[in-house]
Coordinates of C-alpha atoms in Angstrom, one line a residue:
Chain A
M1 CA 72.5 -66.9 -12.4
T2 CA 70.2 -64.6 -10.6
K3 CA 67.6 -65.9 -8.2
M4 CA 64.2 -64.4 -8.2
P5 CA 64.1 -62.1 -5.3
G6 CA 60.4 -62.1 -4.5
K7 CA 58.6 -59.1 -3.1
F8 CA 60.6 -56.8 -0.9
S9 CA 59.3 -55.8 2.5
R10 CA 62.2 -53.6 3.5
I11 CA 64.6 -51.6 1.3
A12 CA 67.8 -49.8 2.4
I13 CA 68.8 -46.5 0.9
A14 CA 72.5 -45.9 0.4
N15 CA 72.1 -42.2 -0.2
R16 CA 71.0 -38.9 1.3
G17 CA 69.2 -35.6 0.6
E18 CA 66.3 -35.2 -1.9
V19 CA 66.9 -38.5 -3.7
A20 CA 66.6 -40.4 -0.5
V21 CA 63.3 -38.7 0.1
R22 CA 62.2 -39.6 -3.5
I23 CA 63.0 -43.3 -2.9
I24 CA 61.3 -43.3 0.5
K25 CA 58.1 -42.0 -1.2
A26 CA 58.2 -44.7 -3.9
C27 CA 58.7 -47.4 -1.2
E28 CA 55.8 -46.0 0.9
E29 CA 53.5 -46.2 -2.1
L30 CA 54.5 -49.8 -2.7
G31 CA 54.0 -50.6 1.0
I32 CA 57.7 -51.2 1.6
E33 CA 59.6 -50.2 4.7
T34 CA 62.8 -48.1 4.4
V35 CA 66.1 -48.1 6.1
L36 CA 68.2 -44.9 5.7
L37 CA 71.9 -45.6 5.7
H38 CA 73.2 -42.2 6.8
S39 CA 76.3 -40.4 8.0
E40 CA 76.6 -38.6 11.3
A41 CA 76.1 -35.3 9.6
D42 CA 72.7 -36.1 8.1
I43 CA 70.5 -36.5 11.1
N44 CA 68.9 -33.2 10.4
S45 CA 67.3 -34.0 7.1
R46 CA 63.9 -35.0 5.8
A47 CA 65.0 -38.5 4.7
Y48 CA 66.2 -39.2 8.3
R49 CA 62.8 -38.2 9.7
M50 CA 60.8 -40.0 7.0
A51 CA 62.6 -43.4 6.8
T52 CA 61.0 -46.3 8.7
K53 CA 64.4 -47.0 10.3
T54 CA 67.7 -45.2 10.3
I55 CA 71.2 -46.6 10.7
C56 CA 74.3 -44.4 11.1
I57 CA 77.0 -45.9 9.0
G58 CA 79.9 -43.5 9.7
P59 CA 81.2 -40.0 10.1
A60 CA 80.6 -37.1 7.7
P61 CA 83.4 -37.6 5.2
T62 CA 82.0 -39.5 2.3
A63 CA 84.9 -42.0 2.2
E64 CA 84.0 -43.2 5.6
S65 CA 80.2 -43.4 5.2
Y66 CA 78.4 -43.0 1.8
L67 CA 81.3 -44.3 -0.2
S68 CA 82.1 -47.2 2.1
I69 CA 80.9 -50.5 0.6
P70 CA 81.2 -52.5 3.9
A71 CA 79.5 -49.8 6.0
N72 CA 76.5 -49.7 3.6
V73 CA 76.3 -53.5 3.2
N74 CA 76.6 -54.2 6.9
G75 CA 74.1 -51.4 7.8
A76 CA 71.5 -52.9 5.4
L77 CA 72.1 -56.4 6.6
A78 CA 71.8 -55.3 10.3
A79 CA 68.5 -53.6 9.5
G80 CA 67.1 -56.7 7.8
A81 CA 66.8 -55.1 4.3
Q82 CA 66.3 -57.4 1.3
A83 CA 67.5 -54.8 -1.2
I84 CA 69.5 -51.6 -1.5
H85 CA 68.6 -48.6 -3.6
P86 CA 71.8 -46.6 -4.3
G87 CA 70.1 -43.4 -5.7
F88 CA 72.5 -41.4 -7.8
G89 CA 76.1 -40.3 -7.1
F90 CA 78.1 -42.1 -4.3
L91 CA 78.1 -45.9 -4.9
S92 CA 75.3 -45.9 -7.5
E93 CA 77.6 -46.7 -10.4
N94 CA 80.0 -48.9 -8.5
A95 CA 80.1 -52.4 -9.8
D96 CA 82.0 -53.7 -6.7
F97 CA 79.1 -52.4 -4.6
A98 CA 76.5 -54.0 -6.7
E99 CA 78.4 -57.3 -6.4
A100 CA 78.9 -56.9 -2.6
V101 CA 75.2 -56.3 -2.1
E102 CA 74.3 -59.5 -4.1
K103 CA 77.0 -61.5 -2.3
A104 CA 75.5 -60.5 1.0
G105 CA 72.2 -62.0 -0.2
M106 CA 70.5 -58.8 -1.0
T107 CA 69.3 -57.3 -4.3
F108 CA 71.0 -54.3 -5.8
I109 CA 68.3 -52.1 -7.3
G110 CA 69.9 -51.3 -10.6
P111 CA 71.7 -53.1 -13.4
S112 CA 74.0 -56.1 -12.8
A113 CA 77.6 -55.6 -11.8
E114 CA 78.5 -56.9 -15.2
S115 CA 76.4 -54.2 -17.0
I116 CA 77.8 -51.5 -14.8
R117 CA 81.3 -52.7 -15.7
S118 CA 80.7 -52.8 -19.4
L119 CA 78.5 -49.7 -19.7
G120 CA 79.2 -47.6 -16.7
D121 CA 83.0 -47.5 -17.0
K122 CA 83.3 -44.7 -19.5
V123 CA 86.3 -46.5 -21.1
H124 CA 84.7 -49.9 -21.5
C125 CA 81.5 -48.3 -22.7
K126 CA 83.3 -46.7 -25.6
E127 CA 84.8 -50.0 -26.7
L128 CA 81.3 -51.5 -26.6
A129 CA 79.9 -48.6 -28.5
K130 CA 82.6 -49.0 -31.2
K131 CA 81.5 -52.6 -31.7
A132 CA 77.8 -51.6 -31.8
G133 CA 78.7 -48.9 -34.4
L134 CA 77.7 -45.9 -32.4
P135 CA 79.5 -42.6 -33.3
L136 CA 82.2 -41.5 -30.7
V137 CA 84.0 -38.3 -30.0
P138 CA 87.8 -38.7 -30.7
G139 CA 89.8 -39.3 -27.5
Y140 CA 92.1 -41.4 -25.3
Q141 CA 90.8 -44.1 -23.1
G142 CA 94.0 -46.0 -22.3
E143 CA 95.1 -47.6 -19.1
N144 CA 98.3 -45.5 -18.8
Q145 CA 97.3 -42.8 -16.2
E146 CA 100.7 -41.1 -15.9
V147 CA 100.2 -37.3 -16.1
A148 CA 103.1 -37.0 -18.7
H149 CA 101.5 -39.6 -20.9
L150 CA 98.0 -38.1 -20.6
I151 CA 99.5 -34.7 -21.6
Q152 CA 101.1 -36.3 -24.6
Q153 CA 97.8 -37.8 -25.6
A154 CA 96.0 -34.5 -25.1
E155 CA 98.5 -32.8 -27.5
K156 CA 97.8 -35.6 -30.0
I157 CA 94.0 -35.1 -29.9
G158 CA 94.5 -31.3 -30.1
Y159 CA 93.2 -28.7 -27.6
P160 CA 90.6 -28.0 -26.4
V161 CA 90.5 -31.4 -24.6
I162 CA 88.3 -32.5 -21.8
V163 CA 89.6 -34.7 -19.0
K164 CA 87.0 -36.9 -17.3
A165 CA 86.7 -39.4 -14.4
A166 CA 86.3 -42.9 -15.8
A167 CA 84.1 -43.9 -13.0
G168 CA 82.3 -40.6 -12.7
G169 CA 79.4 -38.5 -13.7
G170 CA 77.8 -35.3 -12.5
G171 CA 80.6 -33.1 -13.6
R172 CA 83.0 -34.1 -10.9
G173 CA 86.5 -35.0 -11.9
M174 CA 86.0 -33.2 -15.2
K175 CA 88.1 -30.4 -16.5
L176 CA 88.6 -28.5 -19.7
I177 CA 92.1 -28.1 -20.9
T178 CA 92.6 -25.3 -23.5
N179 CA 96.4 -25.2 -23.7
S180 CA 99.5 -27.2 -22.7
A181 CA 100.5 -24.8 -19.9
D182 CA 97.5 -25.8 -17.7
A183 CA 97.4 -29.4 -18.7
A184 CA 99.3 -30.9 -15.8
E185 CA 97.5 -28.9 -13.1
L186 CA 94.1 -29.7 -14.5
I187 CA 94.7 -33.4 -15.1
E188 CA 96.0 -33.8 -11.5
S189 CA 93.0 -31.9 -10.2
A190 CA 90.6 -34.1 -12.1
Q191 CA 92.4 -37.2 -10.8
R192 CA 92.0 -35.9 -7.2
E193 CA 88.3 -35.1 -7.7
A194 CA 87.7 -38.5 -9.3
Q195 CA 89.4 -40.2 -6.3
S196 CA 87.4 -38.1 -3.8
A197 CA 84.0 -38.4 -5.5
F198 CA 84.1 -42.0 -7.0
G199 CA 86.9 -43.8 -5.2
S200 CA 89.0 -44.1 -8.4
P201 CA 91.5 -41.6 -9.9
K202 CA 91.2 -43.1 -13.4
V203 CA 90.5 -40.5 -16.1
F204 CA 90.2 -40.4 -19.8
L205 CA 90.5 -37.7 -22.5
E206 CA 88.1 -36.4 -25.2
K207 CA 88.2 -33.8 -27.9
Y208 CA 86.0 -30.9 -26.7
L209 CA 83.1 -30.1 -29.0
D210 CA 82.7 -26.4 -28.7
R211 CA 79.1 -25.9 -29.9
A212 CA 77.4 -29.1 -28.9
K213 CA 74.1 -29.7 -27.3
H214 CA 73.8 -32.3 -24.5
I215 CA 70.9 -34.6 -25.3
E216 CA 70.2 -37.8 -23.4
F217 CA 67.8 -40.7 -23.7
Q218 CA 66.1 -42.3 -20.7
I219 CA 66.3 -46.0 -21.2
F220 CA 64.7 -48.8 -19.2
G221 CA 65.3 -52.5 -19.2
D222 CA 62.5 -54.5 -17.7
S223 CA 62.7 -57.8 -15.8
S224 CA 62.6 -59.8 -19.0
G225 CA 65.6 -57.9 -20.4
Q226 CA 63.6 -55.9 -23.0
V227 CA 65.0 -52.3 -23.3
I228 CA 62.8 -49.4 -24.4
H229 CA 63.4 -45.7 -24.2
F230 CA 61.3 -43.0 -22.6
F231 CA 62.4 -40.2 -25.0
D232 CA 64.9 -37.5 -24.5
R233 CA 66.0 -34.7 -22.2
E234 CA 68.1 -31.7 -23.0
C235 CA 70.7 -30.7 -20.4
S236 CA 72.8 -28.2 -22.3
V237 CA 72.7 -25.6 -19.5
Q238 CA 75.8 -26.7 -17.6
R239 CA 78.3 -24.9 -15.4
R240 CA 81.7 -26.6 -14.8
H241 CA 80.1 -29.6 -16.6
Q242 CA 77.4 -29.8 -14.0
K243 CA 73.8 -29.6 -15.2
I244 CA 71.7 -26.8 -13.8
I245 CA 68.6 -26.8 -15.9
E246 CA 67.2 -29.8 -17.7
E247 CA 64.1 -30.3 -19.8
A248 CA 62.0 -32.9 -21.6
T249 CA 61.9 -33.2 -24.4
S250 CA 64.7 -31.4 -26.2
P251 CA 63.6 -28.4 -28.3
S252 CA 66.4 -29.2 -30.8
L253 CA 65.6 -32.6 -32.2
T254 CA 63.9 -33.3 -35.5
D255 CA 61.7 -36.4 -35.6
D256 CA 64.4 -38.2 -37.6
L257 CA 67.2 -37.4 -35.2
R258 CA 65.0 -38.4 -32.2
R259 CA 64.2 -41.7 -33.8
R260 CA 67.8 -42.5 -34.7
M261 CA 69.2 -41.4 -31.3
G262 CA 66.5 -43.4 -29.5
E263 CA 67.4 -46.5 -31.5
A264 CA 71.1 -46.1 -30.8
A265 CA 70.4 -45.7 -27.1
C266 CA 68.4 -48.9 -27.0
A267 CA 71.0 -50.7 -29.1
I268 CA 73.9 -50.0 -26.7
A269 CA 71.7 -50.8 -23.6
T270 CA 70.6 -54.0 -25.1
V271 CA 74.2 -55.1 -25.9
G272 CA 75.1 -54.2 -22.3
K273 CA 72.2 -56.4 -21.1
Y274 CA 70.8 -53.4 -19.3
K275 CA 68.2 -53.8 -16.5
G276 CA 66.4 -50.9 -14.8
A277 CA 66.7 -47.2 -15.3
G278 CA 69.6 -45.8 -17.2
T279 CA 70.6 -42.9 -19.4
V280 CA 72.5 -42.8 -22.7
E281 CA 74.1 -39.4 -23.1
F282 CA 74.9 -37.8 -26.5
L283 CA 76.5 -34.7 -27.8
L284 CA 74.7 -33.2 -30.8
Q285 CA 76.6 -30.8 -33.1
D286 CA 75.8 -29.7 -36.6
G287 CA 73.1 -32.4 -37.0
E288 CA 75.5 -35.2 -36.0
F289 CA 75.3 -37.0 -32.7
Y290 CA 78.1 -38.7 -30.7
L291 CA 77.8 -41.1 -27.7
L292 CA 79.1 -39.3 -24.6
E293 CA 78.5 -41.9 -21.9
V294 CA 76.0 -44.2 -20.3
N295 CA 74.9 -43.6 -16.8
T296 CA 73.9 -46.8 -15.2
R297 CA 71.6 -45.4 -12.6
L298 CA 68.6 -43.2 -12.0
Q299 CA 69.4 -39.6 -13.1
V300 CA 69.1 -36.4 -11.1
E301 CA 66.8 -35.1 -13.8
H302 CA 64.6 -38.1 -14.1
P303 CA 61.5 -36.1 -12.9
V304 CA 61.2 -34.2 -16.2
T305 CA 60.9 -37.5 -18.1
E306 CA 58.3 -38.7 -15.5
E307 CA 56.3 -35.5 -16.1
V308 CA 56.1 -35.7 -19.9
M309 CA 55.8 -39.5 -20.0
G310 CA 53.4 -40.1 -17.1
V311 CA 55.6 -42.8 -15.4
D312 CA 57.2 -43.4 -12.1
L313 CA 60.8 -44.5 -12.8
V314 CA 61.7 -45.2 -9.2
K315 CA 58.8 -47.5 -8.6
M316 CA 59.6 -49.2 -12.0
Q317 CA 63.2 -49.7 -10.7
I318 CA 62.0 -51.4 -7.5
L319 CA 59.4 -53.5 -9.3
T320 CA 62.0 -54.5 -11.9
A321 CA 64.4 -55.6 -9.2
Q322 CA 61.7 -57.6 -7.6
G323 CA 61.3 -59.4 -10.9
D324 CA 57.8 -58.2 -11.8
F325 CA 58.0 -55.4 -14.2
I326 CA 57.4 -56.0 -17.9
H327 CA 56.9 -53.2 -20.4
D328 CA 53.3 -53.1 -21.6
P329 CA 53.3 -53.5 -25.3
K330 CA 49.8 -52.0 -25.6
Q331 CA 50.9 -48.8 -23.8
V332 CA 51.4 -46.0 -26.3
R333 CA 54.4 -43.9 -25.1
I334 CA 54.3 -40.4 -26.5
P335 CA 55.7 -37.4 -24.6
R336 CA 53.1 -34.9 -23.7
G337 CA 53.7 -31.1 -23.1
H338 CA 56.9 -29.8 -21.7
S339 CA 58.7 -30.2 -18.4
I340 CA 61.7 -28.2 -17.0
E341 CA 63.8 -28.9 -13.9
C342 CA 65.9 -26.4 -12.0
R343 CA 68.5 -27.6 -9.5
I344 CA 68.6 -25.4 -6.4
Y345 CA 72.1 -25.1 -5.2
A346 CA 73.1 -23.7 -1.8
E347 CA 75.5 -21.1 -3.1
N348 CA 75.8 -17.4 -3.5
P349 CA 75.2 -16.3 -7.1
F350 CA 76.5 -12.8 -6.4
M351 CA 79.9 -14.2 -5.3
G352 CA 80.6 -16.4 -8.2
G353 CA 78.6 -19.3 -6.8
V354 CA 80.7 -20.1 -3.7
P355 CA 78.9 -22.6 -1.5
S356 CA 76.7 -21.3 1.2
T357 CA 76.3 -23.4 4.3
G358 CA 74.4 -23.1 7.6
L359 CA 71.1 -23.5 9.4
L360 CA 68.1 -23.4 7.2
G361 CA 65.5 -20.8 8.2
H362 CA 62.0 -20.5 6.7
V363 CA 61.6 -22.5 3.6
E364 CA 58.6 -22.4 1.3
W365 CA 57.8 -24.2 -1.9
P366 CA 54.4 -22.9 -3.0
E367 CA 52.0 -25.5 -4.5
G368 CA 50.1 -25.1 -7.7
P369 CA 49.2 -27.0 -10.8
G370 CA 52.1 -28.5 -12.7
R371 CA 54.6 -27.8 -9.9
R372 CA 56.7 -30.4 -8.3
Y373 CA 59.4 -30.1 -5.6
E374 CA 62.0 -32.6 -4.6
Y375 CA 63.8 -31.4 -1.6
G376 CA 65.8 -33.0 1.3
F377 CA 65.8 -30.3 4.0
D378 CA 63.3 -28.3 6.0
Q379 CA 63.5 -25.3 8.3
G380 CA 65.9 -26.1 11.2
D381 CA 68.1 -28.5 9.1
V382 CA 71.7 -27.7 8.5
I383 CA 73.4 -27.5 5.1
T384 CA 76.9 -28.8 5.7
P385 CA 80.0 -28.4 3.6
F386 CA 80.6 -32.1 3.3
Y387 CA 78.3 -32.9 0.4
D388 CA 76.9 -31.8 -2.9
P389 CA 75.4 -28.3 -2.8
M390 CA 72.2 -29.3 -4.4
I391 CA 69.5 -29.0 -1.8
A392 CA 66.3 -29.2 -3.9
K393 CA 64.9 -29.5 -7.4
V394 CA 62.0 -27.6 -8.8
I395 CA 60.1 -29.2 -11.6
V396 CA 57.3 -27.7 -13.7
W397 CA 55.1 -29.1 -16.4
D398 CA 53.0 -27.1 -18.9
E399 CA 51.5 -27.7 -22.3
N400 CA 54.4 -26.2 -24.2
R401 CA 57.9 -24.9 -23.7
P402 CA 57.2 -21.2 -23.6
R403 CA 54.6 -21.7 -20.9
A404 CA 56.8 -24.0 -18.9
I405 CA 59.5 -21.4 -18.9
Q406 CA 57.0 -18.8 -17.8
K407 CA 55.7 -21.0 -15.0
M408 CA 59.2 -21.9 -13.8
I409 CA 60.2 -18.2 -13.5
R410 CA 57.0 -17.6 -11.4
V411 CA 57.6 -20.6 -9.2
L412 CA 61.2 -19.7 -8.5
K413 CA 60.2 -16.2 -7.6
D414 CA 57.6 -17.5 -5.2
S415 CA 60.0 -20.0 -3.6
V416 CA 61.6 -18.9 -0.3
V417 CA 64.8 -20.2 1.2
F418 CA 66.2 -18.4 4.2
G419 CA 69.5 -19.2 6.1
V420 CA 71.6 -20.1 3.1
H421 CA 71.9 -18.3 -0.2
T422 CA 70.7 -20.1 -3.3
N423 CA 71.2 -19.9 -7.1
I424 CA 67.5 -18.9 -7.6
P425 CA 68.3 -15.4 -8.9
Y426 CA 70.9 -17.0 -11.3
L427 CA 68.3 -19.5 -12.5
I428 CA 65.8 -16.8 -13.2
E429 CA 68.4 -14.9 -15.3
I430 CA 69.1 -18.0 -17.3
L431 CA 65.5 -18.8 -17.9
S432 CA 65.0 -15.2 -19.2
H433 CA 67.9 -15.3 -21.5
K434 CA 67.1 -15.0 -25.2
E435 CA 69.2 -18.0 -26.2
F436 CA 67.5 -20.2 -23.6
V437 CA 64.1 -19.0 -24.6
M438 CA 64.8 -19.8 -28.3
G439 CA 66.2 -23.2 -27.3
T440 CA 69.4 -22.8 -29.2
M441 CA 71.8 -23.0 -26.2
T442 CA 74.8 -25.2 -26.3
T443 CA 76.9 -26.6 -23.5
R444 CA 78.9 -23.4 -23.6
F445 CA 75.9 -21.3 -22.9
I446 CA 76.8 -20.5 -19.2
E447 CA 80.5 -19.8 -19.9
T448 CA 79.5 -17.5 -22.8
Y449 CA 76.8 -15.5 -21.1
F450 CA 77.2 -16.1 -17.4
A451 CA 81.0 -16.3 -16.8
E452 CA 81.0 -13.4 -14.4
A453 CA 79.3 -13.5 -11.0
L454 CA 75.8 -12.0 -11.1
K455 CA 75.6 -8.4 -10.2
E456 CA 73.4 -7.9 -7.2
P457 CA 70.8 -5.3 -7.9
A458 CA 70.6 -2.5 -5.4
L459 CA 67.6 -2.4 -3.1
S460 CA 64.7 -0.2 -4.0
E461 CA 63.4 2.4 -1.5
T462 CA 60.3 0.2 -1.1
E463 CA 62.4 -2.8 -0.3
K464 CA 64.4 -0.9 2.2
K465 CA 61.3 0.3 3.9
I466 CA 59.8 -3.2 4.0
A467 CA 63.0 -4.5 5.6
E468 CA 62.9 -1.8 8.2
G469 CA 59.3 -2.5 9.0
A470 CA 59.9 -6.2 9.1
L471 CA 62.7 -5.8 11.5
L472 CA 60.6 -3.8 13.9
Q473 CA 57.9 -6.4 13.8
L474 CA 60.3 -9.2 14.3
R475 CA 61.7 -7.5 17.3
G476 CA 58.2 -7.2 18.8
G477 CA 57.4 -3.7 17.6
G478 CA 54.1 -4.8 16.2
A479 CA 52.6 -3.6 12.9
S480 CA 54.0 -0.3 12.0
E481 CA 54.3 2.5 9.6
A482 CA 57.7 1.9 8.2
A483 CA 58.5 5.5 7.5
M484 CA 57.9 6.6 11.1
A485 CA 60.2 9.5 11.9
T486 CA 60.8 7.9 15.3
S487 CA 62.1 4.7 13.9
P488 CA 65.4 4.0 15.4
W489 CA 66.4 2.4 12.1
S490 CA 65.4 5.1 9.7
S491 CA 68.8 6.7 9.9
F492 CA 70.4 3.5 8.7
W493 CA 68.7 3.5 5.4
R494 CA 70.0 6.9 4.3
G495 CA 72.8 7.0 1.9
I496 CA 72.9 3.4 1.1
Chain B
M1 CA 57.2 -15.2 9.4
E2 CA 54.8 -13.2 7.3
V3 CA 54.9 -9.5 7.8
K4 CA 52.8 -6.7 6.5
V5 CA 54.4 -3.3 6.1
R6 CA 52.4 -0.2 5.3
I7 CA 54.1 2.3 3.1
D8 CA 52.2 5.4 2.0
G9 CA 49.0 3.7 2.8
V10 CA 49.7 0.5 0.9
D11 CA 50.2 -2.8 2.7
H12 CA 53.2 -4.8 1.4
K13 CA 53.3 -8.5 2.3
A14 CA 56.7 -10.1 2.8
Q15 CA 58.4 -13.1 4.5
A16 CA 61.0 -12.1 7.0
Q17 CA 63.2 -13.8 9.5
L18 CA 66.0 -12.8 11.8
M19 CA 68.8 -15.3 12.0
K20 CA 72.0 -14.7 14.0
G21 CA 72.0 -10.9 13.4
T22 CA 71.0 -11.2 9.7
L23 CA 67.6 -10.2 8.5
W24 CA 66.3 -12.3 5.7
V25 CA 63.5 -10.8 3.6
H26 CA 61.6 -12.2 0.7
V27 CA 59.4 -9.8 -1.2
N28 CA 58.1 -9.6 -4.7
G29 CA 60.0 -12.6 -5.9
R30 CA 63.3 -11.5 -4.4
T31 CA 65.3 -12.6 -1.4
F32 CA 67.8 -10.3 0.2
T33 CA 69.7 -10.1 3.5
M34 CA 70.6 -7.2 5.8
D35 CA 72.8 -6.8 8.8
S36 CA 70.2 -6.2 11.5
G37 CA 72.7 -4.3 13.7
T38 CA 73.8 -1.7 11.1
G39 CA 70.8 -1.8 8.8
Q40 CA 73.3 -2.1 6.0
K41 CA 72.9 -4.5 3.2
S42 CA 74.8 -7.6 4.3
R43 CA 78.5 -7.2 3.6
K44 CA 80.1 -9.7 1.4
K45 CA 81.7 -12.0 3.9
A46 CA 85.4 -11.8 4.4
G47 CA 87.3 -13.9 1.9
A48 CA 85.3 -12.7 -1.0
G49 CA 87.1 -9.4 -1.0
G50 CA 89.7 -9.8 1.7
S51 CA 92.7 -7.7 1.5
S52 CA 94.7 -8.3 -1.6
D53 CA 97.8 -9.5 0.2
T54 CA 95.9 -12.2 1.9
V55 CA 94.3 -15.3 0.3
S56 CA 91.3 -16.3 2.5
A57 CA 88.8 -19.1 2.3
P58 CA 85.8 -18.1 0.2
M59 CA 83.8 -20.8 1.8
P60 CA 84.0 -23.4 4.6
G61 CA 85.9 -26.4 3.3
K62 CA 89.0 -28.5 3.3
V63 CA 92.5 -27.5 2.1
T64 CA 93.5 -30.3 -0.3
K65 CA 96.7 -29.0 -1.9
L66 CA 99.2 -26.3 -1.2
L67 CA 100.9 -25.1 -4.4
V68 CA 103.4 -22.7 -2.8
Q69 CA 105.8 -22.5 0.2
S70 CA 106.9 -19.7 2.4
G71 CA 109.3 -17.7 0.2
T72 CA 107.9 -18.7 -3.2
A73 CA 107.7 -15.8 -5.6
V74 CA 104.2 -15.5 -7.0
K75 CA 102.5 -13.5 -9.8
V76 CA 98.9 -12.1 -10.0
G77 CA 96.5 -14.9 -10.9
Q78 CA 98.9 -17.7 -9.8
A79 CA 97.2 -20.6 -8.1
V80 CA 98.4 -20.9 -4.5
L81 CA 96.2 -23.5 -3.0
V82 CA 93.3 -25.8 -3.7
M83 CA 90.2 -26.2 -1.5
E84 CA 87.4 -28.7 -1.6
A85 CA 83.9 -27.9 -0.5
M86 CA 80.7 -29.7 -1.4
K87 CA 82.6 -32.2 -3.5
M88 CA 84.0 -29.5 -5.8
E89 CA 87.5 -28.2 -6.1
Y90 CA 88.2 -24.5 -5.9
T91 CA 91.6 -23.1 -6.9
L92 CA 92.5 -20.0 -4.9
K93 CA 94.7 -17.5 -6.7
C94 CA 96.7 -14.6 -5.5
E95 CA 95.7 -11.0 -6.5
I96 CA 99.2 -9.4 -6.4
D97 CA 102.8 -10.0 -7.3
G98 CA 105.1 -10.8 -4.4
T99 CA 106.5 -13.6 -2.3
I100 CA 104.7 -15.9 0.1
D101 CA 105.1 -14.5 3.6
S102 CA 103.3 -17.1 5.7
I103 CA 101.0 -20.0 5.3
S104 CA 98.5 -20.5 8.1
C105 CA 96.9 -23.8 7.0
A106 CA 97.9 -27.3 6.2
V107 CA 96.7 -29.9 3.7
G108 CA 93.7 -31.7 5.3
D109 CA 92.7 -28.7 7.4
Q110 CA 89.0 -28.0 7.6
V111 CA 88.8 -24.2 7.5
A112 CA 86.1 -21.7 8.2
L113 CA 84.6 -19.1 5.8
G114 CA 86.9 -16.1 5.6
K115 CA 89.9 -17.7 7.3
A116 CA 93.2 -16.1 6.1
L117 CA 95.2 -19.0 4.6
V118 CA 98.2 -17.5 2.8
K119 CA 99.8 -14.1 3.3
I120 CA 101.8 -12.5 0.5
K121 CA 104.5 -9.9 0.8
P122 CA 104.0 -7.5 -2.1
S123 CA 106.8 -7.0 -4.5
A124 CA 109.0 -4.0 -3.6
E125 CA 108.4 -2.0 -6.8
K126 CA 104.9 -0.7 -7.3

């Protein structure tokens, strides 16, 4: 019994970083005011500066701010919002949150609490999929969460086994177990990560497919309950089960597979009475596909779908929640060209990807045709250790995949981030790798080819001279001949 | 800021910025850092290398689990503690055989980059 919410004039955003900015932009275009529900740590961010209103809902630790249901609901109520957009991560797939928002008289921008429970909980989803006849990966999804019992189940499935957070997504609370010796440690670690990231330690087990591709379908249920899909994305490039590079559409699907997987995605979403934007994830191995999970929210990689389909999924979400979005049956939906997204992480690729935090210096995202940037921080903002290391996303579109790859490499080379290290050199290496270029990569691509930390190339003589000249100029020395014999720095460059 | 550096009569354009003693340079599609005091390429921060009898924090973050106590015998590659930063867990392992000499952190501590967390007394035999 849902009441028709009517048009929103103010929407609260229960999120941070680049996705909060993305939602604010959609609201601005629709003439809707925004309220950013933020933690104390996030006052130096673009979303904070862009939102119509801001309300601090708690200190930096996520459990006391972004993961607190009462803090978010009360903040939104106090600001007079009629709806809450949860973004992705945090409370976006939390049915209790969706329910609390509705109970407080506001609209949750996303599927119903009931849909989240049936589809979003990885365990219930599998039961539903079984009924709907979707192929599943063998595994254990029981209620017994004792470590000893889980180990027993893992042995039964046969290693390698993957342990995952039941309430999770985005790679957190997910570990690969290859032998019984590590099982206990990894299961406990997954449970802790699950608790920390999603507020529930529940995990489940799955047989690990060792040469699978990760392929997902963007689904969308309109206000009338009709579900259609907006084609597929491939996200096989993952590290520690976290996606790094995503693209639309997948270079690996035949027309027949694409049709069957799309139908399966819509089937399970329809059974789950899905409303709004969601993603049905599959693993594809040896021409067979298996349901992985359903993400009952907007996805980090939604822009690549937007680029090839010519749609705005966030605006569609808001309009659907308002009760006035119906799929246009006359609209022909065919993907056009190719789009790639790279996630920019604040980490040092030359030190095995350890997080890099600190004050952001000069930042530059150069404009050009077919380039799109989603970022949450500007020069002068601080990247803190409290949250996800993803600070931006770079998205490109071009007429075909080879050209999109070429464009992405150029764009990444032109992008400048000072103050924190980023994975940009790592991304460029991946994009240039033969297997990626051929499109044959599996979810083990990174561990196979990029297991070691990148080796930092030595500086060339020219680079050293440029650095020397730059330093002189920054210190007020003015334009200079770098190689001046009188340079106080010249001695430093010798013998490096 | 944008700088122009002339080398052998050719102007090279670059972006450069000095931040807390570190020079950041972006030129020809590459970003690198240098220690502006020594003119050396920025050293890997403490913790990455660290001395092998010390396990230090490779990043700022929170200690979430201690897997050893003072006096515990440890082997190369054995996990000694778990840290969390940016919502990911990192298991820190020891690089030598020995016994745990001292632990200078507690579960729940927020620790800085490079902080020494666990000291190991190397095994007597080499």
